[in-house]
């Protein structure tokens, strides 16, 4: 691939898919990664019609060595990545003590380990060119503890802290790091997580299209931290000043089912 190329993980649906559409609209070539080869093929067919090159890689990034496999494959094909979008992630709903170990470790492996490893693997080439953008998709969940989704909230807190820290380290390198924090968003994520009936989503969720547009603007402007939606920004700011026990209690209340 020649020209500006964007790598997007979790690109087969939701925010990742909408981001791919936005980058294709502005003539960026794409490398799309997700678990489902069938869904990726559908997305690629749609976006190629816009006149951009699209490569798909069906891969579970939560598996050990998957990020290195992805880098090796792209290097063999001489595909350089100008913009890395670490969007893949998942959450699981339920009490930590009752959650299966594979769900706990799966969230950590994908939301933290894979994101960190991909950043480490693709960063050196960007530094050598003194040009590049990295977008790590966190969540407003990362600003407070999250009872009933304790591991997911904690992984997103890591993404925020990690992204802001390395963004500072790279401030004179020509490479920008954007941590993007959506709030509740209407995607397939909620059904997989099992919290689609929670008060959080019953109170209102943003569309994936609007959220992706906010994220796209943030990464292209090189902003270090961006929160999608004024309401979400206000909530994220308010938890900084409220008592921690109160914040945790409210977080649990909104995570519980609205049908209770």
Coordinates of N, CA, C and O in Angstrom, one line a residue, residues 13 16 49 63 65 73 75-76 91 101 116 119-120 129 159 171 176 197 213 216 225 234 254 260:
X13 N -17.5 -3.5 13.1 CA -18.8 -3.0 13.5 C -18.6 -1.8 14.5 O -17.5 -1.5 14.9
X16 N -15.6 1.2 15.5 CA -14.5 0.9 14.6 C -14.9 1.0 13.1 O -14.2 1.5 12.3
X49 N -15.2 0.6 -2.6 CA -16.0 1.3 -3.6 C -15.8 2.8 -3.6 O -16.1 3.5 -4.5
X63 N -5.4 -13.1 21.7 CA -4.5 -14.3 21.7 C -3.1 -13.9 21.8 O -2.6 -12.9 21.2
X65 N 0.7 -13.5 21.1 CA 1.5 -13.3 19.9 C 0.7 -12.8 18.7 O 1.3 -12.5 17.7
X73 N 3.1 -9.7 9.4 CA 2.4 -9.8 8.1 C 2.4 -8.5 7.3 O 2.6 -8.6 6.1
X75 N 4.7 -6.1 7.6 CA 6.0 -5.9 7.1 C 6.4 -6.7 5.9 O 7.1 -6.2 5.0
X76 N 5.9 -8.0 5.9 CA 6.2 -8.8 4.7 C 5.6 -8.2 3.4 O 6.1 -8.4 2.3
X91 N -16.2 -5.8 27.2 CA -16.5 -5.8 28.6 C -17.4 -7.0 29.0 O -18.0 -7.6 28.1
X101 N -13.0 -17.1 34.8 CA -11.6 -16.6 34.7 C -11.3 -16.2 33.3 O -10.6 -15.2 33.0
X116 N -1.4 -2.3 24.4 CA 0.0 -1.9 24.8 C 1.0 -2.4 23.8 O 1.9 -1.7 23.3
X119 N 0.8 -0.7 20.3 CA 1.5 0.6 20.4 C 3.0 0.5 20.4 O 3.7 1.2 19.7
X120 N 3.5 -0.5 21.2 CA 5.0 -0.7 21.2 C 5.5 -1.1 19.9 O 6.6 -0.7 19.4
X129 N 10.2 8.1 11.3 CA 9.7 9.0 10.3 C 9.4 10.4 10.9 O 9.1 11.3 10.1
X159 N -5.9 2.5 30.1 CA -5.7 3.0 28.8 C -5.6 4.6 28.9 O -4.8 5.2 28.2
X171 N 6.0 14.1 23.1 CA 5.5 15.4 22.7 C 6.4 16.1 21.7 O 5.9 17.0 21.0
X176 N 1.7 11.9 17.7 CA 0.7 12.3 18.7 C 0.0 11.0 19.2 O -0.2 10.0 18.5
X197 N -29.4 -3.7 29.2 CA -30.6 -3.3 29.9 C -30.3 -2.4 31.2 O -31.2 -2.2 32.0
X213 N -17.3 10.3 14.8 CA -16.9 11.6 14.2 C -16.1 12.4 15.3 O -15.1 13.1 14.9
X216 N -12.7 10.9 15.4 CA -11.9 11.2 14.2 C -11.3 12.6 14.2 O -10.2 12.8 13.9
X225 N -6.5 14.1 24.9 CA -7.6 13.4 25.6 C -8.9 14.1 25.0 O -9.0 15.3 25.0
X234 N -19.1 16.3 31.3 CA -19.5 16.8 32.6 C -19.5 15.8 33.6 O -19.0 16.0 34.8
X254 N -26.1 3.0 38.1 CA -26.3 3.1 36.7 C -26.0 1.8 35.9 O -26.5 1.6 34.8
X260 N -35.1 -3.6 37.4 CA -35.2 -4.1 38.8 C -36.1 -3.2 39.6 O -36.3 -2.0 39.4

